[in-house]
Coordinates of C-alpha atoms in Angstrom, one line a residue:
X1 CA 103.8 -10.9 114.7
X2 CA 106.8 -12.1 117.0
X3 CA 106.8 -9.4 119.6
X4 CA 111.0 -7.8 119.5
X5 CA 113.1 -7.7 122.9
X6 CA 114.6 -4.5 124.1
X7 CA 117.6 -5.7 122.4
X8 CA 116.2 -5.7 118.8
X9 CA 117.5 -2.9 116.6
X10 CA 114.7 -0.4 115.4
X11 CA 114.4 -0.5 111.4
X12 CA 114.5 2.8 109.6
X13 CA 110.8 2.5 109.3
X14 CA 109.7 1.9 112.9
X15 CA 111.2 5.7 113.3
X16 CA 109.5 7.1 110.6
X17 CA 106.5 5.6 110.7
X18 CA 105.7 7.0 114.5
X19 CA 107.5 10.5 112.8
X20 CA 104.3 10.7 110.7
X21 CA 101.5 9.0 112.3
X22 CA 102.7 11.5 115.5
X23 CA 102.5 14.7 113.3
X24 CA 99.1 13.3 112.0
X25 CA 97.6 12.2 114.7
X26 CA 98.6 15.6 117.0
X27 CA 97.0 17.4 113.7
X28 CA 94.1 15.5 113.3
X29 CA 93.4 16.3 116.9
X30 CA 93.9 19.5 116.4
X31 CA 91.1 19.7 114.0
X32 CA 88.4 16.9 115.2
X33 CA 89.3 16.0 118.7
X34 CA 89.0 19.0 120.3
X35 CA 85.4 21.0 122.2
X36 CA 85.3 22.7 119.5
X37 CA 84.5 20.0 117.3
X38 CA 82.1 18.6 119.2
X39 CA 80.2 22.4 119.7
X40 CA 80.2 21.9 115.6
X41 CA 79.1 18.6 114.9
X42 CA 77.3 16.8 117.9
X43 CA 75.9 19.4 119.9
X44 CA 72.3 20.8 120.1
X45 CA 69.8 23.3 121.5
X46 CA 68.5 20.4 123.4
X47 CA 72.0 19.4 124.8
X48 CA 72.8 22.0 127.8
X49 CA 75.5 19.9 130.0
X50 CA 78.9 22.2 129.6
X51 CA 80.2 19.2 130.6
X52 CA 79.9 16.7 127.3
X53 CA 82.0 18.9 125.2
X54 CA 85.4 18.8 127.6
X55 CA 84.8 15.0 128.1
X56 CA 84.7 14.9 123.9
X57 CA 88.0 16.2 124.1
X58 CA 89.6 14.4 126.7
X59 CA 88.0 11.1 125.5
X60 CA 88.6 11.5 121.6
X61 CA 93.2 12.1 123.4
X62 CA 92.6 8.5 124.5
X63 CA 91.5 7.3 121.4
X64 CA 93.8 9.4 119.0
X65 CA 97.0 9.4 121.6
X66 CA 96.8 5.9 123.3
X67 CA 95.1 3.4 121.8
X68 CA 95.9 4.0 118.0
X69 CA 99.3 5.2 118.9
X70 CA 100.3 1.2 121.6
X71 CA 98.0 -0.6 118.9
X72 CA 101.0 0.9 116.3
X73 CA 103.8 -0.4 118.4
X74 CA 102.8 -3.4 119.2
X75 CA 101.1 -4.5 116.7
X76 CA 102.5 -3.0 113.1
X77 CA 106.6 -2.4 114.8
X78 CA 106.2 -5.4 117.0
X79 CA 107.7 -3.9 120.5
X80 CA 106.0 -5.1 123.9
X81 CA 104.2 -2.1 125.5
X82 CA 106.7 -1.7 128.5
X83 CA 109.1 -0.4 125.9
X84 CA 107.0 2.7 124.9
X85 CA 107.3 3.7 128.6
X86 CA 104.1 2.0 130.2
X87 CA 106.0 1.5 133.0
X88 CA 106.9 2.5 136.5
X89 CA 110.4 2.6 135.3
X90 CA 113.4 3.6 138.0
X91 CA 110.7 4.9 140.8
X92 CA 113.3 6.4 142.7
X93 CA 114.0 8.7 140.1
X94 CA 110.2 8.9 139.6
X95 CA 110.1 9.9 143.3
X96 CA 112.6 12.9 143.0
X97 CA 110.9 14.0 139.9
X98 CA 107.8 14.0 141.8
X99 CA 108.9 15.5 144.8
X100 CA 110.6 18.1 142.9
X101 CA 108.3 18.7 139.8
X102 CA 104.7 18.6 141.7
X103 CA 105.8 22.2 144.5
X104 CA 107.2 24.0 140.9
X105 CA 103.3 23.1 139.0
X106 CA 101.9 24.3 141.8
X107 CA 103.8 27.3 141.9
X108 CA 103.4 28.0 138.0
X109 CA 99.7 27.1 138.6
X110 CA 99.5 29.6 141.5
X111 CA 101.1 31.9 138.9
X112 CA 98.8 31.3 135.9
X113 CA 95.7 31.8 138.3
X114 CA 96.6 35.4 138.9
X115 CA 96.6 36.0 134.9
X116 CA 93.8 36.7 133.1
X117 CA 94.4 35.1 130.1
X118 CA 94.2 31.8 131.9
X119 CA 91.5 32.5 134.0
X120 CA 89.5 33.2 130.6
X121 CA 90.1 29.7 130.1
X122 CA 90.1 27.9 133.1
X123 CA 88.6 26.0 134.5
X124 CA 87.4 24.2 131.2
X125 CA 84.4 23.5 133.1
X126 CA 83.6 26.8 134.5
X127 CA 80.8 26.3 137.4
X128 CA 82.5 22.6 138.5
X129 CA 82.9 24.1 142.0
X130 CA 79.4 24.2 142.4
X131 CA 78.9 20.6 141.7
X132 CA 78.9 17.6 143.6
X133 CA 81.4 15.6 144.7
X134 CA 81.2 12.8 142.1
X135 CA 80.8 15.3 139.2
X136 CA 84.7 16.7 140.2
X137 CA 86.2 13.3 140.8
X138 CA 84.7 12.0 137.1
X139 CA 86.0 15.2 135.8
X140 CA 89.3 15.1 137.0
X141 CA 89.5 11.3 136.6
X142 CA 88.6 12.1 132.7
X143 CA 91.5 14.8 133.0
X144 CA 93.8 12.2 134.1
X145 CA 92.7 9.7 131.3
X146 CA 94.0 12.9 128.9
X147 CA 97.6 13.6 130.3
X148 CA 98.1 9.7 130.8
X149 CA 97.6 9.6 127.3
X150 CA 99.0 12.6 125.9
X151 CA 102.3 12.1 127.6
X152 CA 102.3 7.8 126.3
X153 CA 101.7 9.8 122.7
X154 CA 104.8 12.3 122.9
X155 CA 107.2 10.8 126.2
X156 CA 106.3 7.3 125.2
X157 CA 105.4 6.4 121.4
X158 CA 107.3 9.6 119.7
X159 CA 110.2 9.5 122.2
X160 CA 111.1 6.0 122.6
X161 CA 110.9 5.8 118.8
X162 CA 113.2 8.1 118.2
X163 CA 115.8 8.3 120.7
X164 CA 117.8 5.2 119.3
X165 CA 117.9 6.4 116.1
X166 CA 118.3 10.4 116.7
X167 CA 119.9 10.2 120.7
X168 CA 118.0 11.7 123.5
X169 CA 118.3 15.1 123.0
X170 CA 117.0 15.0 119.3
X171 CA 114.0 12.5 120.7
X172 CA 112.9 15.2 123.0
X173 CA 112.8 18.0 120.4
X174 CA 111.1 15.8 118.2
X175 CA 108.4 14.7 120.3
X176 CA 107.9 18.8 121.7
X177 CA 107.5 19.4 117.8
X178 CA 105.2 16.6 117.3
X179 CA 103.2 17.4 120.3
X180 CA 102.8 21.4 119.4
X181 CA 99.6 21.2 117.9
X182 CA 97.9 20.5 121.0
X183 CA 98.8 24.1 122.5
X184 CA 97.6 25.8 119.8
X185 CA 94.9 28.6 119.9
X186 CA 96.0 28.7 124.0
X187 CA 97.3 31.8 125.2
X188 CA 100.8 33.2 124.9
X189 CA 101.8 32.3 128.0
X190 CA 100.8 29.0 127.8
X191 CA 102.6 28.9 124.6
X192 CA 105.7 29.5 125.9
X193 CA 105.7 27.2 129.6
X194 CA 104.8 24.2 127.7
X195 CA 107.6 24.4 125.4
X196 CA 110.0 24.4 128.5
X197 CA 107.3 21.7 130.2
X198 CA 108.4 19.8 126.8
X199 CA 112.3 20.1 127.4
X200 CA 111.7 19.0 131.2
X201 CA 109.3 16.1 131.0
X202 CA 111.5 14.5 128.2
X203 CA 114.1 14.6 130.7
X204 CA 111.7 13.2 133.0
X205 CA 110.6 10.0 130.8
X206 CA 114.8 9.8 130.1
X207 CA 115.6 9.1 133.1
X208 CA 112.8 7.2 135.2
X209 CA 112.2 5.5 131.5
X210 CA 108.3 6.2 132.0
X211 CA 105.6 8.4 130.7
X212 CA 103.3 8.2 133.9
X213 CA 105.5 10.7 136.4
X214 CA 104.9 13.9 133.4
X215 CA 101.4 12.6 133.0
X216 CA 101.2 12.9 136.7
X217 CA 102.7 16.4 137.3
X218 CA 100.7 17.9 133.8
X219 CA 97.4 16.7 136.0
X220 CA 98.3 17.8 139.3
X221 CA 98.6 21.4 137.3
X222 CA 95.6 21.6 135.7
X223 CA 93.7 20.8 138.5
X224 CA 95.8 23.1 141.0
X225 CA 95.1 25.7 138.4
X226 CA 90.9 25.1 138.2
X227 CA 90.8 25.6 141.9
X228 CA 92.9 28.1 142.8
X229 CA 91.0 30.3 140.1
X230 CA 87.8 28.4 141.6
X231 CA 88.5 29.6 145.3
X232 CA 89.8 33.2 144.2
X233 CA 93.4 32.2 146.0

């Protein structure tokens, strides 16, 4: 298939084919791609490693959310892979969002540590502190691999689908509907911060035309989160 410039117009069915393969994919998730699934299906008495269930997780996000979701672009709409967002984009806008996102995650972070309905949750992995070295970086480098593909699924595939055919604004509603799933069963709190995390990092990927600066700040919370619940700050 000829790969399309950045010029070409989208058809009416390169917007609604992402439409519903986002809303299935972010439900099939939901369902089978989560630790849950795995405590169901592929765990046993003999198989005591906490760990194996959260790396199920974030493994099955880069299957369901990355690959499927570039292989669909490229392959079945016929649009190069810098034009879902796989890009560095404007970088200097990348640098503000940076330099202005990652103090406000920490602060929320710093929040969400100090609430119990987060701490009941976090870290995913609850004795990683007492690891070694190499067990955090693989954990957090597996965290990464799930936000850097979470954020190509909703601030790349979904939004750059949509946002010639519906405008910005509606491309960013549309991809925090598609991407709601994900948060369900977390706590109310939660809930709530990642529908305005939705509304900002769409207006993040808008303007540096990029997924990887959202992907960046989502991981810098979690992991500011884990430790400052870790070290009781």
């Amino acid at each position: 298939m000829v790969i399309m410039t950045p010029r070409t117009p989208r058809t009416k069915s390169n917007v609604w084919i992402p439409l519903l393969l986002g809303l299935l994919l972010s439900v099939f998730y939901f369902y089978h791609g989560r630790m849950s699934t795995y405590e169901r299906f592929f765990s046993n008495n003999t198989i005591t490693a906490p760990l194996l269930s959260v790396y199920y997780q974030w493994l099955s996000a880069v299957l369901i959310f990355f690959i499927i979701p570039s292989l669909t672009w490229t392959g079945v709409m016929g649009y190069h892979i810098k034009e879902m967002g796989f890009r560095l984009g404007d970088w200097k806008k990348g640098l503000l969002a940076l330099g202005i996102g990652l103090p406000l995650m920490l602060l929320y972070a710093f929040g969400a540590s100090q609430m119990y309905e987060f701490q009941d949750i976090y870290p995913l992995y609850k004795y990683i502190g007492m690891e070694s070295i190499w067990v955090i970086l693989r954990y957090y480098l597996t965290a990464f691999l799930f936000y850097f593909s979470y954020e190509a699924f909703i601030r790349g595939f979904i939004f750059h689908a949509m946002k010639d055919e519906l405008g910005v604004l509606g491309a960013i509603l549309i991809a925090a509907l598609v991407g709601a799933p994900v948060y369900i069963g977390t706590s109310e709190m939660e809930g709530i911060m990642s529908i305005i995390l939705h509304l900002t990092f769409g207006v993040v990927a808008w303007k540096t035309r990029s997924f990887l600066y959202s992907a960046i700040l989502g991981w810098v919370w979690l992991v500011a989160v884990d430790w400052f619940i870790i070290l009781g700050i």
